[in-house]
CSV table of C-alpha atoms in Angstrom, one decimal:
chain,number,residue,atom,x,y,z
A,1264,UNK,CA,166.4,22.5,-77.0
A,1265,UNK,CA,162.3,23.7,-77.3
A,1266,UNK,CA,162.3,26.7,-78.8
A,1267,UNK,CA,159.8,29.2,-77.7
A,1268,UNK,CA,157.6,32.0,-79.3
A,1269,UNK,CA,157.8,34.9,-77.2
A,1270,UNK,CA,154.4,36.8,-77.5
A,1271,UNK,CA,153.3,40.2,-76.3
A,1272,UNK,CA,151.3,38.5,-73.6
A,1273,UNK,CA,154.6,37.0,-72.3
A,1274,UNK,CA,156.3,40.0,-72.3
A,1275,UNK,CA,153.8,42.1,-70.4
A,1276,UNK,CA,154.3,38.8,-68.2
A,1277,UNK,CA,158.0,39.0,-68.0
A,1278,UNK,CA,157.7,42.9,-67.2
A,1279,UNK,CA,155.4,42.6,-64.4
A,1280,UNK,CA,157.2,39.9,-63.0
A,1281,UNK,CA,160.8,41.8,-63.5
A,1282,UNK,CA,158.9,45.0,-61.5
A,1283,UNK,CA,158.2,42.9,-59.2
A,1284,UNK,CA,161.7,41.7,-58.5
A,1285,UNK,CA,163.4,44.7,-59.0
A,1286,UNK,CA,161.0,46.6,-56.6
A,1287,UNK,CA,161.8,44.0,-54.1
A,1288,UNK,CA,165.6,44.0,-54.1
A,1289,UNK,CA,164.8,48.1,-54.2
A,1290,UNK,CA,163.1,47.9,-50.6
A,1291,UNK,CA,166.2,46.5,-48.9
A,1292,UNK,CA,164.4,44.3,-46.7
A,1293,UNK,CA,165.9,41.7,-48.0
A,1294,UNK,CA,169.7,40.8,-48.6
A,1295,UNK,CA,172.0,39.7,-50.4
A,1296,UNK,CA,174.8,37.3,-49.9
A,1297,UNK,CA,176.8,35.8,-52.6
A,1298,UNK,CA,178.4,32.5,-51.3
A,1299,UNK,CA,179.9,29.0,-52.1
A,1300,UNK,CA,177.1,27.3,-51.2
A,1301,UNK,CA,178.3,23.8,-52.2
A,1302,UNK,CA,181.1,24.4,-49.3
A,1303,UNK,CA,179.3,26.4,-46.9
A,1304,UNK,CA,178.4,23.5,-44.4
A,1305,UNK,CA,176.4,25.7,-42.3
A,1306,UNK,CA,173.9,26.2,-45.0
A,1307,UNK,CA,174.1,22.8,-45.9
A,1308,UNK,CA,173.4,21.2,-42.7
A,1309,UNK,CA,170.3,23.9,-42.0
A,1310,UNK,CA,168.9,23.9,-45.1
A,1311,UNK,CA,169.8,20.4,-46.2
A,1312,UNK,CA,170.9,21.7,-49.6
A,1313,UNK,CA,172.6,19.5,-52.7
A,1314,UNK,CA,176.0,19.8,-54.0
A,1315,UNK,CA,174.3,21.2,-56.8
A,1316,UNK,CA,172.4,24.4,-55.6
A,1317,UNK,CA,173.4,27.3,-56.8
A,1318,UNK,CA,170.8,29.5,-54.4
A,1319,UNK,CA,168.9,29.8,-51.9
A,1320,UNK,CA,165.9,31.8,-50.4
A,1321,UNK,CA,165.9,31.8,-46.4
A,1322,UNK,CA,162.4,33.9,-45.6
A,1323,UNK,CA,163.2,33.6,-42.2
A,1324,UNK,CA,166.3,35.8,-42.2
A,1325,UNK,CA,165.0,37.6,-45.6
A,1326,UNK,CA,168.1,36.9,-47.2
A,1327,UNK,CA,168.9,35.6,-50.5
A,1328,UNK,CA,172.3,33.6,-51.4
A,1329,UNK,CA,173.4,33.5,-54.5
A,1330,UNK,CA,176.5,31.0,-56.0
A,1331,UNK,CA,178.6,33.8,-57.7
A,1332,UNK,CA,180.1,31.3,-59.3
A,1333,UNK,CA,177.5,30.8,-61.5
A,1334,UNK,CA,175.0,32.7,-63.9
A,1335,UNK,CA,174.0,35.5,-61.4
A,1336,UNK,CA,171.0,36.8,-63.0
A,1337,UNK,CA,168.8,34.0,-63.2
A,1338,UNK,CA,169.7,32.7,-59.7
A,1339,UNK,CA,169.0,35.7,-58.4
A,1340,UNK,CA,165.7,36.5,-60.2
A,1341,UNK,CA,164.8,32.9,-58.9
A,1342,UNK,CA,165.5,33.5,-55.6
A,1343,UNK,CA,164.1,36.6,-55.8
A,1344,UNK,CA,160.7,34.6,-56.9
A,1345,UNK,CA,160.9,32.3,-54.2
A,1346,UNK,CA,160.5,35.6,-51.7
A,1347,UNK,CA,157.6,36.9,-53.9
A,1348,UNK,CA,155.8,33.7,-53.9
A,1349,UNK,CA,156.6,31.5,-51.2
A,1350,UNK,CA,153.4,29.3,-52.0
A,1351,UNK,CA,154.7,28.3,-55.1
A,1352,UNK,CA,156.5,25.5,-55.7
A,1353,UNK,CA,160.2,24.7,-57.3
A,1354,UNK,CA,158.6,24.1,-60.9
A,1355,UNK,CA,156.3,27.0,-60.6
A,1356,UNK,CA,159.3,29.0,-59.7
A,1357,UNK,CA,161.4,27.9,-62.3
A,1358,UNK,CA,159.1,28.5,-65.7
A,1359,UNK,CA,158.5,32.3,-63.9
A,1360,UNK,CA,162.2,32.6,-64.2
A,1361,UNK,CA,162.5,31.6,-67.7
A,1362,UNK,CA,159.6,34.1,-68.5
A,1363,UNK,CA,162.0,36.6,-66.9
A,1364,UNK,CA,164.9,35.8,-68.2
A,1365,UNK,CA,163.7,34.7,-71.9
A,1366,UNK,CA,162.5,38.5,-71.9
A,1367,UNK,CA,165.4,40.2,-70.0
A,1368,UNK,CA,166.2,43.1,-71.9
A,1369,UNK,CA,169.8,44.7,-71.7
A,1370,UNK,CA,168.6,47.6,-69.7
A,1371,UNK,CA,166.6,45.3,-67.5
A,1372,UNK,CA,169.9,43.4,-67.0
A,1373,UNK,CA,172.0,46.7,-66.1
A,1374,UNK,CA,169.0,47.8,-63.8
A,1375,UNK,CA,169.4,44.6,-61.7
A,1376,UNK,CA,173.4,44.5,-61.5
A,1377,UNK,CA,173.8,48.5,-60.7
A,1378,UNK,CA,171.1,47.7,-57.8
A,1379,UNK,CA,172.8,44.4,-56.8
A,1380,UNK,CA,176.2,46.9,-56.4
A,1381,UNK,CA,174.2,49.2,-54.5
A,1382,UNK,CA,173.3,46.6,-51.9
A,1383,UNK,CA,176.3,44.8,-51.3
């Protein structure tokens, strides 16, 4: 496991980013859907997804799915990612969401999961 030195650069980083996130899920243009994705073969065949993905970004509907099977907050601040940045690619994507998530404060977290119940 690399362990990591978070600095005060990272967590102005990880702020922005998190604003950025949380200000999109805020607009509502987007949705949520939390689904089995490794059983949904609707997704699967459309998107041509793995037995593995826990989530999914579909910019043409604007809607995120999420496996709520699995750890919901970083899956969804990925996702969330992939609708901010749509250029970007998977690895990109991935080491923004460990800035996020390595600086994800409690209140951060309850921020997220009270707007996630507002949307649902």
């Amino acid at each position: 496991m690399r362990v990591r030195i978070v600095t005060d650069a990272d967590r102005r980083r990880s702020r922005y980013l998190f604003d950025r996130v949380y200000d999109l899920l805020r607009a509502g243009d987007w949705r949520i859907r939390f689904a089995r994705l490794d059983e949904d073969e609707g997704l699967q065949k459309r998107f041509g997804l793995t037995a593995c993905t826990v989530g999914l970004c579909d910019h043409e509907t604007e809607t995120l799915y999420v496996d709520y099977r699995k750890e919901l907050l970083p899956i969804l601040i990925h996702e969330c990612l992939h609708a901010i940045y749509p250029e970007k690619d998977e690895q990109t994507i991935l080491e923004l969401e460990e800035d996020v998530v390595l600086c994800l404060t409690p209140g951060q977290s309850r921020r997220l999961i009270g707007l996630v119940n507002l949307l649902d």
